[in-house]
Coordinates of C-alpha atoms in Angstrom, one line a residue:
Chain B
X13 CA -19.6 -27.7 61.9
X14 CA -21.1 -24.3 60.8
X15 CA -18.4 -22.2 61.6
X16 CA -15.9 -24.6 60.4
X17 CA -17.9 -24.2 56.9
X18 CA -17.5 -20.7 57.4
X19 CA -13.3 -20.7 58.3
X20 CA -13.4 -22.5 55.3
X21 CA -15.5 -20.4 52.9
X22 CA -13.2 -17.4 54.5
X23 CA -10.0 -19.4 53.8
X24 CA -10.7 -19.9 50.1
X25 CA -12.4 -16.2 49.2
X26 CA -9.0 -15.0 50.9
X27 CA -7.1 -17.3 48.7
X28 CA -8.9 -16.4 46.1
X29 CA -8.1 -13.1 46.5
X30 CA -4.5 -13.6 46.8
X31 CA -4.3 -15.4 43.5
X32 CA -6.1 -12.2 41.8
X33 CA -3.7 -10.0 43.6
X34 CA -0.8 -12.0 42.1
X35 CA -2.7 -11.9 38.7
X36 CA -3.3 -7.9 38.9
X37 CA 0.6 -7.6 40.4
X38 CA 1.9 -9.3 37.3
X39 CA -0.2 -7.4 34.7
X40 CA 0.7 -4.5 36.1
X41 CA 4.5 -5.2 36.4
X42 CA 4.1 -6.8 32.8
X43 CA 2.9 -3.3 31.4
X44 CA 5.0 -1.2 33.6
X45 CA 7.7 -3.6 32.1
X46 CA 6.6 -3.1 28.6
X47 CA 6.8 0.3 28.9
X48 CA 9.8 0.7 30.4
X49 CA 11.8 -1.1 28.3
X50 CA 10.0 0.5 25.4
X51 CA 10.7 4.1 26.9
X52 CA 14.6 3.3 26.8
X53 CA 14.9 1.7 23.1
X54 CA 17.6 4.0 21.8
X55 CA 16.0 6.7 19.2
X56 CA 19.5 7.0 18.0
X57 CA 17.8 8.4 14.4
X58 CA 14.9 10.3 15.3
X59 CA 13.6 10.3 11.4
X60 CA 13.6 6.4 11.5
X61 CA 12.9 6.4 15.4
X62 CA 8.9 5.6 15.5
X63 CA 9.4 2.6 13.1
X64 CA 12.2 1.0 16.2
X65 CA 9.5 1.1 18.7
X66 CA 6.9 0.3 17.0
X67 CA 8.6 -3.0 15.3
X68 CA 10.4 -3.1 18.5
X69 CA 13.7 -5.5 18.1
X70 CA 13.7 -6.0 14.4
X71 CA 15.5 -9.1 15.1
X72 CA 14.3 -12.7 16.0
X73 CA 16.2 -14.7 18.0
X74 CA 18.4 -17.3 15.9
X75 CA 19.9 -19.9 19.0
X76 CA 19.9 -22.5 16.3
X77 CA 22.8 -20.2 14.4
X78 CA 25.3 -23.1 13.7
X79 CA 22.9 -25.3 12.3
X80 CA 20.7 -22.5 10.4
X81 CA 24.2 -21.1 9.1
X82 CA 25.1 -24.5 7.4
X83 CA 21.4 -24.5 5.9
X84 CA 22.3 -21.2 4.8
X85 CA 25.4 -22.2 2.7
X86 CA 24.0 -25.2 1.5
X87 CA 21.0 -23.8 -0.1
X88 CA 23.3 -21.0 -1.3
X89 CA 25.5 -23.7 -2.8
X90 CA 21.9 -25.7 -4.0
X91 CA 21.1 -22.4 -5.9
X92 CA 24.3 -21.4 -7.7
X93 CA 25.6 -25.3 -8.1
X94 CA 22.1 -27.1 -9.5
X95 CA 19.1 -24.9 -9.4
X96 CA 20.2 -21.5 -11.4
X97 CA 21.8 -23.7 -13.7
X98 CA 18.5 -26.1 -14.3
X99 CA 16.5 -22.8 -14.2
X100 CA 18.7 -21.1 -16.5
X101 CA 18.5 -24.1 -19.1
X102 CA 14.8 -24.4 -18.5
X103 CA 13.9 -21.4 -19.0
X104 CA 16.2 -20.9 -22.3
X105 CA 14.1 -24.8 -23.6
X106 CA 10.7 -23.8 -22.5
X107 CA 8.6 -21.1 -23.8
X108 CA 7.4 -18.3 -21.7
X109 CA 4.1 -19.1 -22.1
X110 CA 4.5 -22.6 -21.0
X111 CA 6.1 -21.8 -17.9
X112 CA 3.4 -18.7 -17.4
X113 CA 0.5 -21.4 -17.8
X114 CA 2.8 -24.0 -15.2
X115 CA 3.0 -21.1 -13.0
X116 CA -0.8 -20.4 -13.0
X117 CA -1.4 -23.9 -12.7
X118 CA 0.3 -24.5 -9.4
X119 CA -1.1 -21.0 -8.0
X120 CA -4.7 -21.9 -9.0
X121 CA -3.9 -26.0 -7.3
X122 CA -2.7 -24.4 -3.6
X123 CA -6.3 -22.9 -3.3
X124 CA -7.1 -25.0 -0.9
X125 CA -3.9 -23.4 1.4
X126 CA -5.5 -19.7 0.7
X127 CA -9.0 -20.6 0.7
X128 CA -8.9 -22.2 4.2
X129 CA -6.7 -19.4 5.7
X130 CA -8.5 -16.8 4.8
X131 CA -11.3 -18.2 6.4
X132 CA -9.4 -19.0 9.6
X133 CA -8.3 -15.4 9.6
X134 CA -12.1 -14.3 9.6
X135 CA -11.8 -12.7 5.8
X136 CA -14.8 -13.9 4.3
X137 CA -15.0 -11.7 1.6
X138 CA -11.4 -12.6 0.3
X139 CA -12.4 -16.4 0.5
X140 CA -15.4 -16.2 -1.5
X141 CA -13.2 -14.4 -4.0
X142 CA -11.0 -17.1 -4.0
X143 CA -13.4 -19.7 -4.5
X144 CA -15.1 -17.8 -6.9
X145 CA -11.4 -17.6 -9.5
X146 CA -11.0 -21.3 -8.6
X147 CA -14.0 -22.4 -9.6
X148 CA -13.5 -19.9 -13.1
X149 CA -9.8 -20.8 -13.7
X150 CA -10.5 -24.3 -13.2
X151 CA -13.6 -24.8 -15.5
X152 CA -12.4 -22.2 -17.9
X153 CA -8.9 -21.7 -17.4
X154 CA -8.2 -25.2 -18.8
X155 CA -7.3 -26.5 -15.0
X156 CA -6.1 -23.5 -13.9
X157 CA -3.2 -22.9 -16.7
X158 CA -5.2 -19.5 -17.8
X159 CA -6.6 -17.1 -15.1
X160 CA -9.9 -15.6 -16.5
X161 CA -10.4 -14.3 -12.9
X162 CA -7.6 -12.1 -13.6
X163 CA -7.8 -10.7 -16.9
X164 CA -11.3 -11.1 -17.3
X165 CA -12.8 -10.4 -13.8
X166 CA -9.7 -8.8 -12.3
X167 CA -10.0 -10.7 -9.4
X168 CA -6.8 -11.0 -7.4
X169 CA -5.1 -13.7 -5.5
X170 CA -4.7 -13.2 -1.5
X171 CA -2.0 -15.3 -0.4
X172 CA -2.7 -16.1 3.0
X173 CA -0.9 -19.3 4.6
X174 CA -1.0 -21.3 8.2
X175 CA 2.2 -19.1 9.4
X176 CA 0.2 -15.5 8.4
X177 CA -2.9 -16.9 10.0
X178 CA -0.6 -18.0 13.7
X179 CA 0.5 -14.6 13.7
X180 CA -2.9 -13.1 13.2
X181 CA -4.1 -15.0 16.5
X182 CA -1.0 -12.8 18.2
X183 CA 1.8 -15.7 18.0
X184 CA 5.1 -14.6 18.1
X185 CA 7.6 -16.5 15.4
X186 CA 9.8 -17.8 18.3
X187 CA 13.3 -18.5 16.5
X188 CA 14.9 -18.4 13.4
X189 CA 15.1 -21.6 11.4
X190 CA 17.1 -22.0 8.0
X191 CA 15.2 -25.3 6.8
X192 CA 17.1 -27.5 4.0
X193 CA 15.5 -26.9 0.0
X194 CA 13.0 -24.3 1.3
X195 CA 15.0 -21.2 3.2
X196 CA 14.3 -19.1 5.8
X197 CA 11.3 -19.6 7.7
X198 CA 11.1 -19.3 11.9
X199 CA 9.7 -21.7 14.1
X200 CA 5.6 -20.4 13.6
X201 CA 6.8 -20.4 10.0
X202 CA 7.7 -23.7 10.3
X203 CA 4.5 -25.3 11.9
X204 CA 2.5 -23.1 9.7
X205 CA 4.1 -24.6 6.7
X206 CA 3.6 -28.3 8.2
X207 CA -0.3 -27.1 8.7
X208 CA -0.4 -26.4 4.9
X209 CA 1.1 -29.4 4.0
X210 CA -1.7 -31.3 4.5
X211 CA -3.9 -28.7 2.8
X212 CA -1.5 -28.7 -0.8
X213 CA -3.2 -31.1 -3.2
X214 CA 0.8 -32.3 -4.2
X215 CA 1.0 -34.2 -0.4
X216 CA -1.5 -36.7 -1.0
X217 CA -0.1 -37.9 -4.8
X218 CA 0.6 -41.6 -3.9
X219 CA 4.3 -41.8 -5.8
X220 CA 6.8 -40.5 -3.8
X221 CA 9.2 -40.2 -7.0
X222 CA 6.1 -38.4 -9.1
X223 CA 6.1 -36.1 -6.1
X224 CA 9.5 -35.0 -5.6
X225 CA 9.3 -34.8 -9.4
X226 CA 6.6 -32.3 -9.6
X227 CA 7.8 -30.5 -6.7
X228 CA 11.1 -30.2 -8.1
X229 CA 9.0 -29.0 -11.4
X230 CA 7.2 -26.4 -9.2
X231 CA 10.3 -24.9 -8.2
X232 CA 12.4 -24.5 -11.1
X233 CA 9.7 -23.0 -12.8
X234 CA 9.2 -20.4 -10.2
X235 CA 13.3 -20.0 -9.8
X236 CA 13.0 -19.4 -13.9
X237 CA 11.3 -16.1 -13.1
X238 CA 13.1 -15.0 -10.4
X239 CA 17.2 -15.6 -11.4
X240 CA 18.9 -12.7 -10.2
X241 CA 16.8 -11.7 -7.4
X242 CA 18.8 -13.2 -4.6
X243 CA 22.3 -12.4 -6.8
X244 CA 21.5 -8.6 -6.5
X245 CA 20.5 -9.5 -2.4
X246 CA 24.0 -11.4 -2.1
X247 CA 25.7 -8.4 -3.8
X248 CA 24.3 -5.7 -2.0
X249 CA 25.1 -6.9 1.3
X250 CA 27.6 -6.9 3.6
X251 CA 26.6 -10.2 6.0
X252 CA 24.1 -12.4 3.5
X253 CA 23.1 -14.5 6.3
X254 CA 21.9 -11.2 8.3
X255 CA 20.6 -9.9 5.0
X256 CA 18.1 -12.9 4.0
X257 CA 17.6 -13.2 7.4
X258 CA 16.0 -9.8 8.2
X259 CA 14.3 -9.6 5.1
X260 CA 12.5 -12.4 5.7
X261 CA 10.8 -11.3 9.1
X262 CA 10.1 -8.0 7.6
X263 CA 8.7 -9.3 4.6
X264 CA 6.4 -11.9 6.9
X265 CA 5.9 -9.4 9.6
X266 CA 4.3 -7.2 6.5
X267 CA 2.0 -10.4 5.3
X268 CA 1.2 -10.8 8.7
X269 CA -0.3 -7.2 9.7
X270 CA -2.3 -7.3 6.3
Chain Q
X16 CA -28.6 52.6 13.8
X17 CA -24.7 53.4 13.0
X18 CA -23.4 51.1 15.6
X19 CA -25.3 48.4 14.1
X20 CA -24.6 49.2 10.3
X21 CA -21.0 49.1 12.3
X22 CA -21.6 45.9 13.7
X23 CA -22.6 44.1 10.0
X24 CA -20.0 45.4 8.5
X25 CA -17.7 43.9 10.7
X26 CA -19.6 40.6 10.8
X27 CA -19.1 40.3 7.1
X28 CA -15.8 41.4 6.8
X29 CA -15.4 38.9 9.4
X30 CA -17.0 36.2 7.2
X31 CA -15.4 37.2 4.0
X32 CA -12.1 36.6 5.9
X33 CA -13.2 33.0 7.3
X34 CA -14.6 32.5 3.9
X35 CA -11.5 32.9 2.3
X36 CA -10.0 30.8 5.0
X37 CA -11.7 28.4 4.7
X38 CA -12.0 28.1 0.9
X39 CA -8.0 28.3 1.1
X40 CA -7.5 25.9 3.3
X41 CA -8.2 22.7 1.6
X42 CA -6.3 23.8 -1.4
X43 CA -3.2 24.3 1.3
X44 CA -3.2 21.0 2.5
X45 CA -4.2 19.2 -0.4
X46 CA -1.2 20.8 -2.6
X47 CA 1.4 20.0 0.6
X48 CA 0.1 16.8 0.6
X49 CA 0.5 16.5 -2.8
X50 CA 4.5 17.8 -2.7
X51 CA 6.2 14.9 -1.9
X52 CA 4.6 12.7 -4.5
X53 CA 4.8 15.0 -7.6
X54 CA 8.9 15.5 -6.4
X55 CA 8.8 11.9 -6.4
X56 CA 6.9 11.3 -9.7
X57 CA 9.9 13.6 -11.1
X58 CA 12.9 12.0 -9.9
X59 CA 11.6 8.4 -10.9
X60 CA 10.7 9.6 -14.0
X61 CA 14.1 11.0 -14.7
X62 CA 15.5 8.1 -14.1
X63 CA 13.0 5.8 -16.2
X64 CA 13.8 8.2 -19.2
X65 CA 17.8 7.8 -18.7
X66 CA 17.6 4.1 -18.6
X67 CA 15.3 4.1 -22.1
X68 CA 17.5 7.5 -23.3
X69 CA 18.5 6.2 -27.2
X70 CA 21.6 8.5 -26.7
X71 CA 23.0 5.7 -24.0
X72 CA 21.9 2.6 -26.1
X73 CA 25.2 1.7 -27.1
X74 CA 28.0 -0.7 -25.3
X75 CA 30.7 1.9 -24.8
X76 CA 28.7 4.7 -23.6
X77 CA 27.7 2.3 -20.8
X78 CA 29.8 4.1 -17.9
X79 CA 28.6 7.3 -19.3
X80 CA 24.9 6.1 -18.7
X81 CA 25.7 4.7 -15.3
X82 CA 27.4 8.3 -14.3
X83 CA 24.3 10.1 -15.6
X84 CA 21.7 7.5 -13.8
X85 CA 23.4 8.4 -10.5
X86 CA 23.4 11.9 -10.7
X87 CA 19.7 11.4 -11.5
X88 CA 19.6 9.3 -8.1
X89 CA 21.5 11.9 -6.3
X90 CA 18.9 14.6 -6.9
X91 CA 16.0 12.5 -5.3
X92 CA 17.7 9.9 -2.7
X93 CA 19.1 11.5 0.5
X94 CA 22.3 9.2 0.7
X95 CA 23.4 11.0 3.9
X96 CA 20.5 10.2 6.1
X97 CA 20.2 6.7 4.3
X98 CA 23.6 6.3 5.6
X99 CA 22.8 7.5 8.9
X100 CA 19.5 5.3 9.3
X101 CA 21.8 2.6 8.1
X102 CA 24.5 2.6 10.6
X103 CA 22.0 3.0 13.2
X104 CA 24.1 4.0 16.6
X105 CA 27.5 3.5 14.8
X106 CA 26.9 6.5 13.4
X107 CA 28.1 7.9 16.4
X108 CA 31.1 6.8 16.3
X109 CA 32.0 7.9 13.0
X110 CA 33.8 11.5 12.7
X111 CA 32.6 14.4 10.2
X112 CA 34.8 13.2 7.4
X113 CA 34.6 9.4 8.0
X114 CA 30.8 9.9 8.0
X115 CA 30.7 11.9 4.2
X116 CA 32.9 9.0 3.4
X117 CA 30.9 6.3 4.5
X118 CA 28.0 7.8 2.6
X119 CA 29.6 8.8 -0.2
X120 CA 30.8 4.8 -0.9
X121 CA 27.4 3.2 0.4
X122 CA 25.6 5.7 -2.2
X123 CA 28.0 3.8 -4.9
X124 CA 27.1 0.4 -3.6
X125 CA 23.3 0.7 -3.7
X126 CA 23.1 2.5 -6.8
X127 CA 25.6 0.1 -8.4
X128 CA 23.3 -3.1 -7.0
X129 CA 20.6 -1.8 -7.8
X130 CA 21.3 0.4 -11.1
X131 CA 22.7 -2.1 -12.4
X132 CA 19.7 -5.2 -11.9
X133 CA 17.2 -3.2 -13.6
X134 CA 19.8 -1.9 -16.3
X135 CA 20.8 -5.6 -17.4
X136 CA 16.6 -6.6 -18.3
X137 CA 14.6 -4.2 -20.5
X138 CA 12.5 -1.8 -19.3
X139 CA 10.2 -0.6 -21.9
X140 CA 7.1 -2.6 -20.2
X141 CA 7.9 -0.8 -17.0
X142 CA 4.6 0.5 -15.4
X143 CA 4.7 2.4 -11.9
X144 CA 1.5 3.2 -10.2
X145 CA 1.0 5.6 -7.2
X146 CA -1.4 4.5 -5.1
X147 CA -1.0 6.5 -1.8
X148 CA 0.7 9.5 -0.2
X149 CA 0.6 9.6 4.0
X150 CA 1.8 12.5 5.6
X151 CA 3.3 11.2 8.9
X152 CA 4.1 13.2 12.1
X153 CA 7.0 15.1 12.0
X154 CA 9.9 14.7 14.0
X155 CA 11.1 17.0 16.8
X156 CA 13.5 19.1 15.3
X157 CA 10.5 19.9 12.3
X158 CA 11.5 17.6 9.4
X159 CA 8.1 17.1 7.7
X160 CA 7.5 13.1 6.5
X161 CA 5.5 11.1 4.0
X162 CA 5.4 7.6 3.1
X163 CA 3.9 7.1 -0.4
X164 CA 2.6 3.7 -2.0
X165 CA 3.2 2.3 -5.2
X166 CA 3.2 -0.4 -7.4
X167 CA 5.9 -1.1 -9.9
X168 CA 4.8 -3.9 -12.6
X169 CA 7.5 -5.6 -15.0
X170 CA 8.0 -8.8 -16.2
X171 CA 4.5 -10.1 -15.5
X172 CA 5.2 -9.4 -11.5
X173 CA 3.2 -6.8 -9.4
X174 CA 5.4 -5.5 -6.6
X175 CA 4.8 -3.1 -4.2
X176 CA 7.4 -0.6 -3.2
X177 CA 6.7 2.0 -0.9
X178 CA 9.1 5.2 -0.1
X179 CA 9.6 7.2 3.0
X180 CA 10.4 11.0 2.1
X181 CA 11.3 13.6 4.1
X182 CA 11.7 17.8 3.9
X183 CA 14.0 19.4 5.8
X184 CA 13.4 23.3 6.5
X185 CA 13.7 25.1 3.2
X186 CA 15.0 22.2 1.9
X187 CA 12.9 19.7 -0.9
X188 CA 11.4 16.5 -0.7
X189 CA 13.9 13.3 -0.5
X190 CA 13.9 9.9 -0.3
X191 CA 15.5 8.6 3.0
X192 CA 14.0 4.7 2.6
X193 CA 12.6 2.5 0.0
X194 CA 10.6 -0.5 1.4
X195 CA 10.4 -3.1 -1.8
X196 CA 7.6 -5.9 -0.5
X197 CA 7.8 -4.6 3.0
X198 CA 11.5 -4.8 3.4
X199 CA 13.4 -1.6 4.5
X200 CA 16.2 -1.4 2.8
X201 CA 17.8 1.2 5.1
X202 CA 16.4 -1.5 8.2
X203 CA 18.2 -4.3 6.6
X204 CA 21.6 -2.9 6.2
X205 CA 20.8 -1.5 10.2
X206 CA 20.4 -5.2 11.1
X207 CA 23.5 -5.5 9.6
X208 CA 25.8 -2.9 11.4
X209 CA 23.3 -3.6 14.7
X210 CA 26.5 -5.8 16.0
X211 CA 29.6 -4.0 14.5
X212 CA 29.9 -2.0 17.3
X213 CA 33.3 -3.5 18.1
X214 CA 34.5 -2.8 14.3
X215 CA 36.7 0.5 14.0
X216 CA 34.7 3.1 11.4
X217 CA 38.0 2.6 9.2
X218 CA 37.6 -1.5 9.1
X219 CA 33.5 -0.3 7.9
X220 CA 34.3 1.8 5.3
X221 CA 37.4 -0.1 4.0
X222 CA 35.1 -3.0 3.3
X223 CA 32.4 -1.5 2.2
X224 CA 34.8 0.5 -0.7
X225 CA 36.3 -2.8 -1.5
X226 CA 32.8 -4.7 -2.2
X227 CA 32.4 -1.4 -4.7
X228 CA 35.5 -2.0 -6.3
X229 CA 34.9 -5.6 -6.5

């Protein structure tokens, strides 16, 4: 009975060992990978060369291209058909202040989206700044329309959402994915966006028609500001699906390693 | 007695000389690092004062004013190695002359894009601040390197733009990348030609002339 305790015992510290040889063997073979693949990345431009390994591939993978490309022309067609024009219109009707204070407004009501991210991404400091030009827009920013913080206590926003705060924690952004009404985002993105959905106060109005409504509001104020942007984008390049495309992940990639 | 009277007078000649040295030094690094920001403060400049220049205000001297705004481009961007860093390993492929063409034409289309976007608002609020000037490591063949921080404020929006510049022996401090809220702009027109490899250097500059003339 002893000894067949002790075959046993023998069995599982050599199985054990096995398994931790297979783990070491792959770790190994992952780094020796890594680096071998990072060793023979072209460095066909040695002034831009550090930046291509260190960002490696630029690119993200885009597998859903067909789909994403026809998200792609019928946003571009959403922007130049119905939302420049609105913009346009709105922005000629309404004064600049009003759509200042708007803008302010829906800044100071996502809050919640940067107060809870920053905390999730372990910067404490940044949150309590947050809080803090909340609480003083709020009370005496008339809701939020005015930012005291700013002018007053030149406090500044940090705009930290549930996509920046998956990347900090190391995860990848998996695929590009063009999504209908909002753009480019990639799959992290994507969840990260459906985390901070539940954290935007605009989710839990009741009216689905008031909603959509104010959403729509929330947009075309912030298009108002921004008309020409993605003209001068479109004009300058050669392939505008490549174009947004890539400047999306390096603009996220930025917000990400900040 | 006169070895040592020797002796001390070599110490301190010594430690006048590392003195100096090191007195000197500081002021040798901090005007190199210094270089590439004040050539930079210069060319932007330059180009600030041309786009508020009275003497251009008027409809008809608009070609005029876009002719003087790229020569004031010229003398700060490097257009060749942003055309180099732009084509990524299509560069190769590209002979002598095709390559001066391709630059010459890809110069035109981002100072047209871009020349002309901040030419069609008004300017006169423009405020740029310089925040921060890296040296980076140099690359093999000596080119000295510097990114440098700032942020450009307009229109009630903050934006940060930072530039990559670079000094080639006995040469000056250019710009060879702008990156405008972390986008390269010389990386996104690489992701661009990344799979154009199939695409004659002819068929590349052809279109790239006609979206000019456009």
């Amino acid at each position: 009975m002893i000894s067949q305790g002790k075959n046993d015992l023998i069995r599982y510290l050599k199985q054990r060992l096995y398994i931790n040889w297979l783990f070491i063997s792959f770790v190994l073979f992952t780094i020796f990978c890594t680096n071998s693949f990072a060793g023979s990345e072209p460095l066909d431009n040695e002034l831009y060369g550090d930046e291509y390994v260190k960002s490696d591939a630029q690119s993200v993978s885009d597998p859903l291209y067909w789909f994403n490309y026809a998200m792609f022309s019928f946003n571009d067609r959403l922007y130049f058909w119905v939302l420049k024009p609105v913009a346009q219109g709105y922005k000629f009707i309404a004064p600049t202040k009003l759509r200042n204070g708007l803008q302010n407004f829906f800044q100071n009501a996502l809050f919640p989206v940067r107060f809870v991210n920053n905390i999730l991404q372990g910067k404490g400091e940044q949150a309590l700044l947050e809080a803090q030009s909340f609480v003083i827009n709020t009370v005496g920013g008339g809701l939020g329309f005015a930012t005291p913080s700013d002018y007053v206590f030149g406090i500044k926003n940090y705009e930290e959402d549930m996509g920046q705060t998956l990347g900090r924690y190391s995860l990848k952004e998996g695929f590009y994915l063009v999504l209908p009404l909002i753009g480019p985002s990639t799959l992290r993105d994507t969840v990260g966006f459906a985390g901070d959905f539940f954290l935007s106060p605009t989710s839990y109005i009741e009216s689905a028609e008031l909603a959509a409504g104010i959403g729509a509001l929330e947009q075309v104020n912030a298009i108002s500001f921004r008309i020409g942007d993605y003209e001068a984008l479109k004009k300058a390049a050669l392939d505008p699906y490549i174009a947004l495309k890539d400047a999306y992940i390096q603009m996220r990639r930025k917000q990400v390693s900040e | 007695m006169n070895k040592v009277s020797k002796n001390n007078s070599l110490l301190a000649a010594f430690s006048i000389i590392s003195i100096t040295i090191i007195l000197l030094c500081p002021s040798i690094i901090i005007s190199a690092d210094l270089a590439p920001e004040i050539e930079l403060r210069n060319g932007v400049n330059a180009i600030v004062d041309t786009l508020n220049d009275p003497a251009f205000a008027g409809v008809e001297q608009k070609e005029a004013k876009k002719e003087a705004l790229f020569s004031k481009a010229e003398s700060i961007f490097d257009f060749n190695e942003f055309s180099k860093g732009a084509l990524g390993s299509n560069w190769q492929r590209f002979s002598k002359s095709q390559q001066s063409e391709f630059s010459k034409y890809f110069a035109r289309l981002i100072a047209n894009t871009y020349l002309e976007k901040i030419d069609d608002e008004n300017f006169q609020d423009l405020k740029i601040t310089y925040l921060k000037t890296e040296m980076l490591d140099s690359t093999k063949s000596g080119i000295e390197r510097a990114d440098i921080q700032s942020e450009v404020f307009h229109d009630k929006i903050t934006t940060p733009v930072h530039y990559r510049m670079m000094k080639k022996k006995g040469g000056r401090w250019k710009i060879y990348d702008v990156k405008i809220e972390g986008v390269s702009l010389v990386g996104n027109y690489r992701e661009q030609y990344r799979t154009r490899f199939n695409d004659s250097p002819d068929k590349i500059i052809n279109e790239i002339k006609e979206k000019i003339e456009k």
